[in-house]
Short mmCIF file of C-alpha atoms in Angstrom, two decimals:
data_model
loop_
_atom_site.label_atom_id
_atom_site.label_comp_id
_atom_site.label_asym_id
_atom_site.label_seq_id
_atom_site.Cartn_x
_atom_site.Cartn_y
_atom_site.Cartn_z
CA MET A 1 0.00 0.00 0.00
CA SER A 2 1.44 3.38 -0.98
CA ARG A 3 1.76 6.29 1.40
CA GLN A 4 -0.70 8.34 -0.60
CA SER A 5 -3.45 5.74 -0.05
CA ILE A 6 -2.99 5.83 3.74
CA TYR A 7 -2.21 9.46 4.47
CA GLU A 8 -4.57 11.41 2.26
CA PRO A 9 -4.16 15.22 2.23
CA ARG A 10 -6.75 17.24 4.10
CA GLN A 11 -9.45 18.61 1.83
CA SER A 12 -10.27 22.31 1.78
CA ARG A 13 -13.26 23.53 3.77
CA ALA A 14 -15.08 24.51 0.58
CA ARG A 15 -15.96 20.85 -0.05
CA LYS A 16 -19.65 20.35 -0.92
CA ASP A 17 -21.26 17.57 1.14
CA LEU A 18 -24.68 15.94 0.75
CA PHE A 19 -25.55 16.73 4.39
CA PRO A 20 -25.71 19.99 6.34
CA LEU A 21 -22.87 21.03 8.66
CA LEU A 22 -24.37 21.30 12.16
CA ASP A 23 -23.19 23.63 14.90
CA VAL A 24 -21.57 22.43 18.12
CA ASN A 25 -24.66 22.88 20.30
CA GLU A 26 -26.91 20.85 18.00
CA ILE A 27 -24.32 18.06 17.70
CA TYR A 28 -23.94 18.00 21.49
CA CYS A 29 -27.73 17.74 22.08
CA CYS A 30 -28.20 14.97 19.49
CA LEU A 31 -25.33 12.82 20.76
CA ILE A 32 -26.42 13.26 24.38
CA ASP A 33 -29.95 12.11 23.38
CA CYS A 34 -28.40 9.04 21.73
CA GLY A 35 -26.59 8.11 24.94
CA PHE A 36 -23.01 9.14 24.05
CA GLU A 37 -20.79 10.75 26.71
CA ILE A 38 -19.54 13.98 25.12
CA THR A 39 -18.96 17.65 25.88
CA GLU A 40 -18.90 20.76 23.69
CA GLU A 41 -15.22 21.29 24.52
CA LEU A 42 -14.37 17.81 23.15
CA ILE A 43 -16.28 18.62 19.97
CA ASN A 44 -14.33 21.84 19.45
CA LYS A 45 -10.96 20.43 20.55
CA PRO A 46 -11.04 16.64 20.17
CA ASN A 47 -8.15 14.46 21.28
CA LYS A 48 -6.91 11.10 20.02
CA ASP A 49 -8.27 8.87 22.85
CA PHE A 50 -11.74 10.43 22.80
CA VAL A 51 -12.05 10.20 19.00
CA CYS A 52 -10.89 6.56 18.92
CA ASN A 53 -13.30 5.53 21.70
CA LEU A 54 -16.20 7.34 20.01
CA TYR A 55 -15.45 5.75 16.65
CA GLU A 56 -15.23 2.30 18.29
CA ASN A 57 -18.68 2.86 19.85
CA LEU A 58 -20.14 3.82 16.44
CA ILE A 59 -18.59 0.73 14.81
CA ASP A 60 -19.95 -1.44 17.62
CA ILE A 61 -23.51 -0.05 17.31
CA TYR A 62 -23.90 0.27 13.54
CA MET A 63 -21.49 -2.33 12.11
CA GLY A 64 -21.81 -5.07 14.72
CA ILE A 65 -18.08 -5.28 15.55
CA PRO A 66 -17.75 -5.56 19.36
CA GLN A 67 -15.89 -2.81 21.15
CA GLY A 68 -12.33 -3.90 21.86
CA ARG A 69 -12.21 -6.35 18.95
CA ILE A 70 -10.12 -3.97 16.83
CA ARG A 71 -7.57 -3.60 19.66
CA GLU A 72 -7.36 -7.39 20.03
CA LYS A 73 -6.83 -7.80 16.29
CA ALA A 74 -4.09 -5.14 16.26
CA ARG A 75 -2.38 -6.82 19.24
CA GLU A 76 -2.58 -10.18 17.46
CA PHE A 77 -0.99 -8.78 14.30
CA SER A 78 1.75 -7.02 16.25
CA GLN A 79 2.73 -10.31 17.97
CA ARG A 80 3.10 -12.27 14.74
CA PRO A 81 6.76 -13.05 13.84
CA ASP A 82 8.42 -11.82 10.64
CA PRO A 83 7.92 -14.44 7.85
CA SER A 84 11.53 -14.08 6.67
CA MET A 85 12.84 -14.73 10.20
CA VAL A 86 10.57 -17.79 10.54
CA GLN A 87 11.88 -19.17 7.23
CA TYR A 88 15.48 -18.56 8.33
CA GLN A 89 14.85 -20.30 11.66
CA GLU A 90 13.29 -23.30 9.94
CA ILE A 91 16.34 -23.65 7.65
CA THR A 92 18.97 -23.18 10.36
CA GLY A 93 17.04 -25.21 12.97
CA ASN A 94 16.96 -22.35 15.51
CA VAL A 95 13.28 -22.10 16.55
CA VAL A 96 13.75 -19.51 19.31
CA LEU A 97 11.52 -16.52 18.52
CA PRO A 98 12.74 -12.99 19.37
CA SER A 99 11.09 -11.10 22.18
CA GLU A 100 8.64 -8.26 21.61
CA GLU A 101 11.29 -5.65 22.53
CA GLU A 102 13.75 -7.11 20.00
CA ARG A 103 11.05 -7.25 17.32
CA ASN A 104 10.07 -3.61 17.94
CA ALA A 105 13.76 -2.61 17.88
CA ASN A 106 14.30 -4.38 14.54
CA GLU A 107 11.09 -2.99 13.04
CA PRO A 108 10.73 0.66 14.16
CA GLY A 109 7.37 2.30 13.46
CA VAL A 110 5.43 -1.02 13.13
CA ASP A 111 3.96 -1.47 16.62
CA TYR A 112 0.61 -2.04 18.31
CA SER A 113 -0.57 1.59 18.29
CA SER A 114 0.14 2.07 14.57
CA LEU A 115 -1.67 -1.16 13.65
CA TYR A 116 -4.60 -0.16 15.86
CA LEU A 117 -4.96 3.23 14.10
CA ILE A 118 -4.72 1.59 10.66
CA LEU A 119 -7.42 -1.00 11.47
CA LEU A 120 -9.70 1.60 13.11
CA ARG A 121 -9.35 3.90 10.08
CA LYS A 122 -10.18 0.96 7.76
CA TYR A 123 -13.47 0.09 9.52
CA MET A 124 -14.48 3.71 10.18
CA ALA A 125 -13.82 4.67 6.54
CA ARG A 126 -16.04 1.80 5.41
CA PHE A 127 -18.83 3.13 7.67
CA LEU A 128 -18.39 6.79 6.64
CA ILE A 129 -18.45 6.03 2.90
CA THR A 130 -22.11 5.08 3.26
CA LEU A 131 -22.72 8.43 5.00
CA GLY A 132 -21.16 10.52 2.22
CA ILE A 133 -17.57 10.96 3.55
CA ASP A 134 -14.77 9.32 1.57
CA ASP A 135 -11.69 11.28 2.71
CA LEU A 136 -11.01 9.87 6.20
CA CYS A 137 -7.27 9.62 6.83
CA LEU A 138 -5.00 8.56 9.68
CA GLY A 139 -4.49 12.19 10.65
CA ASP A 140 -8.18 12.39 11.66
CA LEU A 141 -7.38 9.71 14.28
CA ALA A 142 -3.85 10.53 15.37
CA LYS A 143 -4.31 14.34 15.50
CA PRO A 144 -8.01 15.17 14.94
CA ASP A 145 -9.10 18.60 13.72
CA GLY A 146 -12.15 20.31 15.23
CA TYR A 147 -13.76 21.27 11.91
CA ARG A 148 -13.29 17.84 10.27
CA PHE A 149 -14.47 16.11 13.47
CA ARG A 150 -17.61 18.31 13.48
CA ARG A 151 -18.16 17.44 9.80
CA ILE A 152 -17.93 13.69 10.55
CA LEU A 153 -20.34 14.02 13.50
CA SER A 154 -22.78 15.98 11.28
CA ALA A 155 -22.77 13.10 8.78
CA VAL A 156 -23.41 10.59 11.61
CA ILE A 157 -26.31 12.65 13.03
CA ASN A 158 -27.82 13.04 9.56
CA PHE A 159 -27.69 9.25 9.25
CA LEU A 160 -29.31 8.80 12.69
CA ARG A 161 -32.17 11.15 11.76
CA PHE A 162 -32.74 9.36 8.47
CA ARG A 163 -32.76 6.03 10.30
CA GLU A 164 -35.25 7.33 12.89
CA GLU A 165 -37.65 8.49 10.13
CA LYS A 166 -37.52 5.09 8.43
CA ASN A 167 -38.05 3.29 11.75
CA ILE A 168 -41.32 5.21 12.26
CA ALA A 169 -42.57 4.00 8.87
CA LEU A 170 -41.66 0.42 9.73
CA GLU A 171 -43.29 0.32 13.18
CA GLU A 172 -46.61 -0.88 11.73
CA LEU A 173 -44.83 -3.70 9.91
CA ALA A 174 -43.01 -4.65 13.11
CA GLU A 175 -46.32 -4.74 15.01
CA LYS A 176 -47.81 -6.99 12.31
CA CYS A 177 -44.81 -9.28 12.56
CA GLU A 178 -45.22 -9.49 16.33
CA ALA A 179 -48.93 -10.25 15.92
CA LYS A 180 -48.10 -12.97 13.40
CA GLU A 181 -45.56 -14.41 15.80
CA ALA A 182 -48.21 -14.49 18.53
CA GLU A 183 -50.63 -16.23 16.15
CA ILE A 184 -47.96 -18.74 15.19
CA GLU A 185 -47.24 -19.41 18.86
CA GLU A 186 -50.95 -19.87 19.56
CA THR A 187 -51.25 -22.24 16.59
CA ASN A 188 -48.26 -24.20 17.87
CA GLU A 189 -49.92 -24.48 21.28
CA LYS A 190 -53.10 -25.78 19.63
CA ASN A 191 -51.06 -28.25 17.60
CA ARG A 192 -49.33 -29.48 20.74
CA ALA A 193 -52.69 -29.87 22.49
CA LEU A 194 -54.07 -31.83 19.52
CA LEU A 195 -50.96 -33.98 19.47
CA ASN A 196 -51.45 -34.76 23.18
CA LYS A 197 -55.09 -35.69 22.50
CA ILE A 198 -54.03 -37.91 19.62
CA ASN A 199 -51.44 -39.63 21.81
CA THR A 200 -54.06 -40.10 24.56
CA LEU A 201 -56.56 -41.63 22.13
CA LYS A 202 -53.84 -43.80 20.65
CA ARG A 203 -52.94 -45.04 24.14
CA LYS A 204 -56.60 -45.80 24.86
CA LEU A 205 -56.77 -47.83 21.67
CA GLU A 206 -53.53 -49.68 22.36
CA PHE A 207 -54.06 -50.30 26.11
CA ASP A 208 -57.00 -51.54 28.15
CA SER A 209 -58.41 -48.80 30.40
CA ALA A 210 -59.21 -51.24 33.23
CA THR A 211 -55.95 -53.21 33.43
CA GLU A 212 -53.58 -50.73 31.73
CA GLU A 213 -52.24 -53.67 29.68
CA LYS A 214 -51.70 -53.76 25.96
CA ARG A 215 -54.56 -55.29 24.06
CA SER A 216 -53.46 -58.70 22.78
CA ASN A 217 -56.80 -60.65 22.25
CA LEU A 218 -57.21 -60.33 18.51
CA GLN A 219 -59.77 -63.16 18.21
CA GLN A 220 -62.57 -61.15 19.80
CA ILE A 221 -61.66 -58.12 17.68
CA ASN A 222 -61.71 -60.23 14.52
CA ALA A 223 -65.07 -61.78 15.51
CA TYR A 224 -66.52 -58.33 16.18
CA ASN A 225 -65.15 -57.08 12.89
CA ARG A 226 -66.72 -60.04 11.06
CA LYS A 227 -70.09 -59.24 12.64
CA LEU A 228 -69.77 -55.61 11.58
CA GLU A 229 -68.86 -56.69 8.05
CA LYS A 230 -71.90 -58.98 7.91
CA LYS A 231 -74.14 -56.22 9.23
CA LEU A 232 -72.62 -53.80 6.71
CA ARG A 233 -73.37 -56.19 3.84
CA GLU A 234 -76.98 -56.55 5.07
CA LEU A 235 -77.34 -52.78 5.28
CA LYS A 236 -75.94 -52.41 1.78
CA SER A 237 -78.46 -54.96 0.44
CA LYS A 238 -81.30 -53.15 2.25
CA GLN A 239 -80.06 -49.88 0.86
CA GLU A 240 -80.15 -51.33 -2.65
CA VAL A 241 -83.72 -52.63 -2.12
CA LEU A 242 -84.84 -49.25 -0.75
CA THR A 243 -83.18 -47.51 -3.67
CA LYS A 244 -85.08 -49.69 -6.12
CA LYS A 245 -88.37 -49.07 -4.23
CA HIS A 246 -87.61 -45.36 -4.27
CA GLU A 247 -87.17 -45.46 -8.05
CA VAL A 248 -90.48 -47.35 -8.44
CA TYR A 249 -92.15 -44.85 -6.14
CA LYS A 250 -90.81 -41.97 -8.27
CA GLN A 251 -92.31 -43.59 -11.38
CA GLU A 252 -95.67 -44.15 -9.64
CA LYS A 253 -95.65 -40.59 -8.35
CA LYS A 254 -94.92 -39.28 -11.82
CA SER A 255 -97.76 -41.33 -13.36
CA ALA A 256 -100.15 -40.26 -10.53
CA ILE A 257 -99.34 -36.60 -11.17
CA GLU A 258 -100.03 -37.11 -14.85
CA LYS A 259 -103.41 -38.76 -14.05
CA LEU A 260 -104.22 -35.92 -11.64
CA ASN A 261 -103.54 -33.38 -14.37
CA ASP A 262 -105.74 -35.34 -16.74
CA LEU A 263 -108.58 -35.39 -14.19
CA ASP A 264 -108.23 -31.65 -13.65
CA TYR A 265 -108.56 -31.17 -17.38
CA ILE A 266 -111.62 -33.46 -17.51
CA ILE A 267 -113.25 -31.62 -14.61
CA THR A 268 -112.68 -28.31 -16.36
CA GLU A 269 -114.28 -29.63 -19.52
CA LEU A 270 -117.24 -31.03 -17.54
CA GLN A 271 -117.77 -27.72 -15.85
CA ASP A 272 -117.83 -26.05 -19.26
CA LYS A 273 -120.39 -28.59 -20.44
CA ILE A 274 -122.50 -28.01 -17.33
CA SER A 275 -122.51 -24.29 -17.97
CA ASP A 276 -123.59 -24.98 -21.55
CA LEU A 277 -126.31 -27.38 -20.50
CA LYS A 278 -127.75 -24.92 -18.01
CA LYS A 279 -128.82 -22.83 -20.95
CA TYR A 280 -131.00 -25.66 -22.14
CA SER A 281 -132.57 -26.47 -18.71
CA GLU A 282 -135.67 -24.42 -19.40
CA THR A 283 -136.42 -25.97 -22.75
CA ASP A 284 -135.90 -29.73 -22.20
CA ILE A 285 -135.99 -30.44 -18.44
CA ALA A 286 -136.23 -34.20 -18.67
CA ASN A 287 -133.16 -34.54 -20.86
CA THR A 288 -131.33 -32.00 -18.78
CA VAL A 289 -132.06 -33.92 -15.57
CA LYS A 290 -130.72 -37.10 -17.14
CA ILE A 291 -127.61 -35.33 -18.33
CA ILE A 292 -127.12 -33.75 -14.92
CA GLU A 293 -127.53 -37.08 -13.17
CA LYS A 294 -125.05 -38.64 -15.52
CA LEU A 295 -122.59 -35.81 -15.10
CA SER A 296 -123.05 -35.94 -11.30
CA SER A 297 -122.25 -39.62 -11.31
CA ASP A 298 -119.19 -38.91 -13.45
CA LEU A 299 -118.24 -36.11 -11.10
CA GLU A 300 -118.58 -38.36 -8.05
CA ASN A 301 -116.42 -40.98 -9.73
CA SER A 302 -113.83 -38.33 -10.60
CA ASN A 303 -113.85 -37.01 -7.01
CA ALA A 304 -113.39 -40.53 -5.69
CA GLU A 305 -110.46 -41.10 -8.03
CA LEU A 306 -109.08 -37.71 -7.00
CA GLN A 307 -109.29 -38.57 -3.28
CA ASP A 308 -107.68 -41.91 -3.99
CA MET A 309 -104.81 -40.14 -5.81
CA GLU A 310 -104.39 -37.66 -2.92
CA ARG A 311 -104.14 -40.51 -0.42
CA LYS A 312 -101.51 -42.17 -2.61
CA TYR A 313 -99.65 -38.86 -2.88
CA GLN A 314 -99.62 -38.44 0.93
CA ASN A 315 -98.43 -42.02 1.38
CA ALA A 316 -95.72 -41.36 -1.17
CA GLY A 317 -94.54 -38.31 0.84
CA ILE A 318 -94.34 -40.38 4.01
CA THR A 319 -92.38 -43.06 2.17
CA ILE A 320 -89.92 -40.43 0.87
CA ASP A 321 -89.29 -39.16 4.42
CA SER A 322 -88.66 -42.67 5.65
CA ILE A 323 -86.30 -43.31 2.76
CA GLN A 324 -84.35 -40.11 3.58
CA VAL A 325 -84.07 -41.16 7.23
CA SER A 326 -82.86 -44.58 6.07
CA GLU A 327 -80.27 -42.95 3.81
CA ILE A 328 -78.89 -40.87 6.71
CA ALA A 329 -78.72 -43.97 8.92
CA SER A 330 -77.06 -45.88 6.10
CA LYS A 331 -74.41 -43.14 5.69
CA ASP A 332 -73.69 -43.26 9.44
CA LEU A 333 -73.38 -47.05 9.30
CA ILE A 334 -71.10 -46.81 6.27
CA ARG A 335 -68.86 -44.33 8.08
CA VAL A 336 -68.72 -46.61 11.14
CA ALA A 337 -67.96 -49.54 8.87
CA GLU A 338 -65.11 -47.64 7.23
CA GLU A 339 -63.63 -46.89 10.65
CA VAL A 340 -64.00 -50.55 11.57
CA LEU A 341 -62.26 -51.55 8.34
CA GLU A 342 -59.39 -49.20 9.17
CA ASN A 343 -59.12 -50.77 12.64
CA ILE A 344 -59.19 -54.21 11.00
CA GLU A 345 -56.33 -53.22 8.70
CA LYS A 346 -54.34 -51.90 11.65
CA ARG A 347 -54.94 -55.13 13.60
CA GLU A 348 -53.92 -57.20 10.59
CA ILE A 349 -50.67 -55.23 10.38
CA GLU A 350 -50.09 -55.85 14.11
CA VAL A 351 -50.78 -59.56 13.59
CA LYS A 352 -48.26 -59.63 10.75
CA ILE A 353 -45.67 -57.91 12.96
CA LEU A 354 -46.41 -60.38 15.79
CA ASN A 355 -46.03 -63.31 13.42
CA GLY A 356 -42.76 -61.84 12.15
CA ASN A 357 -41.51 -61.53 15.76
CA LYS A 358 -42.50 -65.14 16.42
CA ALA A 359 -40.63 -66.26 13.32
CA GLN A 360 -37.56 -64.27 14.43
CA LEU A 361 -37.82 -65.86 17.90
CA GLU A 362 -37.95 -69.35 16.38
CA SER A 363 -34.99 -68.46 14.15
CA LEU A 364 -33.04 -67.25 17.21
CA GLY A 365 -33.87 -70.52 18.98
CA ARG A 366 -32.50 -72.50 16.05
CA LYS A 367 -29.40 -70.30 15.99
CA GLN A 368 -28.94 -70.93 19.74
CA ILE A 369 -29.03 -74.69 19.16
CA ASP A 370 -26.50 -74.32 16.33
CA LEU A 371 -24.24 -72.20 18.56
CA GLN A 372 -24.38 -74.83 21.31
CA GLY A 373 -23.30 -77.45 18.78
CA GLN A 374 -20.50 -75.19 17.57
CA LEU A 375 -19.43 -74.61 21.21
CA GLN A 376 -19.13 -78.35 21.75
CA LEU A 377 -17.05 -78.64 18.56
CA LEU A 378 -14.81 -75.80 19.77
CA GLU A 379 -14.28 -77.55 23.11
CA ALA A 380 -13.22 -80.68 21.27
CA GLN A 381 -10.89 -78.61 19.10
CA VAL A 382 -9.39 -76.98 22.23
CA LYS A 383 -8.61 -80.39 23.70
CA LYS A 384 -7.09 -81.43 20.41
CA SER A 385 -5.03 -78.21 20.34
CA GLU A 386 -3.69 -78.87 23.86
CA LYS A 387 -2.49 -82.28 22.77
CA TYR A 388 -0.93 -80.76 19.67
CA TYR A 389 0.79 -78.10 21.89
CA HIS A 390 2.47 -80.79 24.01
CA ASP A 391 3.67 -82.51 20.88
CA LEU A 392 5.08 -79.20 19.63
CA LEU A 393 7.01 -78.72 22.89
CA LYS A 394 8.70 -82.05 22.40
CA GLN A 395 9.52 -81.18 18.79
CA ALA A 396 10.86 -77.77 19.93
CA GLU A 397 13.32 -79.43 22.28
CA VAL A 398 14.64 -81.57 19.44
CA LYS A 399 14.90 -78.56 17.12
CA ASP A 400 16.66 -76.53 19.86
CA ALA A 401 19.48 -79.05 19.94
CA ALA A 402 19.70 -78.87 16.15
CA MET A 403 19.77 -75.05 16.25
CA LYS A 404 22.70 -75.06 18.68
CA GLU A 405 24.68 -77.11 16.21
CA ARG A 406 23.64 -74.73 13.47
CA LEU A 407 24.79 -71.76 15.63
CA GLU A 408 28.27 -73.16 15.86
CA GLU A 409 28.39 -73.43 12.13
CA GLN A 410 27.19 -69.81 11.78
CA LYS A 411 29.97 -68.61 14.09
CA GLN A 412 32.50 -70.12 11.79
CA GLU A 413 30.85 -68.45 8.80
CA PHE A 414 30.86 -65.10 10.71
CA SER A 415 34.60 -65.23 11.12
CA LYS A 416 34.85 -65.62 7.37
CA ALA A 417 32.51 -62.64 6.90
CA LEU A 418 34.82 -60.43 9.03
CA ILE A 419 37.51 -60.96 6.49
CA GLU A 420 35.13 -59.84 3.74
CA LYS A 421 34.11 -56.76 5.81
CA SER A 422 37.59 -55.28 5.53
CA ASP A 423 37.06 -55.15 1.77
CA HIS A 424 33.73 -53.31 2.19
CA SER A 425 35.25 -50.73 4.60
CA LYS A 426 37.15 -49.15 1.73
CA GLU A 427 33.92 -48.59 -0.19
CA HIS A 428 32.32 -47.17 2.96
CA LYS A 429 35.19 -44.68 3.38
CA ARG A 430 34.71 -43.49 -0.19
CA ILE A 431 30.98 -42.87 0.47
CA LEU A 432 31.82 -40.95 3.69
CA ASP A 433 34.17 -38.67 1.77
CA GLN A 434 31.41 -37.94 -0.72
CA ILE A 435 28.93 -37.13 2.14
CA THR A 436 31.53 -34.74 3.65
CA ARG A 437 31.83 -32.87 0.36
CA VAL A 438 28.01 -32.55 0.16
CA GLU A 439 27.86 -31.20 3.74
CA GLN A 440 30.54 -28.60 2.92
CA ASP A 441 28.50 -27.45 -0.13
CA THR A 442 25.36 -27.24 2.06
CA ALA A 443 27.17 -25.13 4.69
CA ARG A 444 28.42 -22.78 1.98
CA CYS A 445 24.83 -22.38 0.66
CA GLU A 446 23.56 -21.68 4.19
CA GLU A 447 26.22 -18.99 4.68
CA GLU A 448 25.18 -17.34 1.42
CA PHE A 449 21.49 -17.49 2.43
CA VAL A 450 22.24 -15.93 5.87
CA LYS A 451 24.24 -13.20 4.16
CA GLN A 452 21.38 -12.38 1.76
CA THR A 453 18.87 -12.48 4.67
CA ASN A 454 20.95 -9.99 6.66
CA GLU A 455 21.11 -7.71 3.63
CA TYR A 456 17.30 -7.86 3.27
CA ILE A 457 16.87 -7.11 7.00
CA GLN A 458 19.14 -4.06 6.69
CA LYS A 459 17.12 -2.85 3.70
CA MET A 460 13.87 -3.32 5.69
CA GLN A 461 15.33 -1.34 8.60
CA ILE A 462 16.29 1.46 6.19
CA LEU A 463 12.75 1.47 4.75
CA SER A 464 11.22 1.44 8.26
CA THR A 465 13.43 4.38 9.26
CA ALA A 466 12.39 6.28 6.14
CA PHE A 467 8.72 5.47 6.87
CA THR A 468 9.09 6.75 10.47
CA ASP A 469 10.78 9.94 9.26
CA TYR A 470 7.97 10.47 6.78
CA MET A 471 5.38 9.99 9.54
CA ASN A 472 7.14 12.49 11.76
CA ASP A 473 7.41 15.01 8.89
CA LEU A 474 3.71 14.53 8.12
CA LYS A 475 2.73 15.06 11.77
CA ASN A 476 4.86 18.20 11.94
CA ALA A 477 3.27 19.45 8.69
CA ILE A 478 -0.22 18.83 10.10
#
């Protein structure tokens, strides 16, 4: 990183910002309301410690970096050893690290306080860029200026006011979210209550309420289920018969309505004829009387048929009501039957599981018998192995005597090998001379590397001294 990127020159006070420059009193009141410990004198004449602590508080609140974390990170970086020294120590085998005083003496200007200011400037600059300030430099931390400090605080207060306005607009949304969370919690409570009820009902189904034992008598359940199935089949057959009767009744009702309409039409026509015949009552009374008597008889017959049709119609209505009641009862029985079928399926699954457990138990019993047989075979093999072990001991004694003879022969051969070793020692000496030459070359390379490393360290010290001088000149210029 170049010096220009770290130590940026101070901008002139004619810079145009996107936020208003507040006076000291307004800045003081706003920061006091926000809970910061500050005075008007510190705003006009800020010092390094106060500015650093204030900036750390802002980074903690608005960037989520805990206060003190930047100091810890700077301390961690300052305690890391120089990579070139670590490489040199790994090559030479000297793993003793220099002390902190020696490291600070070898690297002037690179210490904890400098690293702390660099890290704090990095995080604070990242925060201020979003507020409209992009010219924060190390001088604003090491030797803060009253005007620039007031400008930075004005940008922060402008950001706080903007954030407060947006928070007011989002309060309704936050309340809705809290209400939704309460509803979700209530729903979860209801779900847990329903789950407890389901577990209770499941326990009642699986265990007998009187003895608190698990239900295991499946024969009675199967017999009861068979009775329910038989009853269900009977109800289905009755339902089919009633359905057919209902269809027949609909046809009869339809035909009766048609006959009733026909009779109404006939009665209307007869009434018209009667009105016509009344005109002729004065002229031919005898014929009129006969016609009237005939029409009366026809009318009485029609009324009788009409009454008969009304009685049938009323009976048909009663039959329809009874059929509807039967349909409702049939639906209830079908629902009960479906539940019974589900229970039957569950019991059949339990029976299958029970049968599977029985089969596994029988299989384990057979395996136990097989293991007992294998155990007996192993005992016989152990006895056989003991006998074989005793035989081996006897054979070992015989072989031991033979090995002693063989050892004597090997001693004689060893004496011959000593003679041959003298010939190999010359070759060994030649290899040792070659290893010595390689070690001398390695030592020479190490000396050259140490020399180059010392030169690099001297150059780094010169650069560090120049950097320190530049810092001092910059501070004096500020």
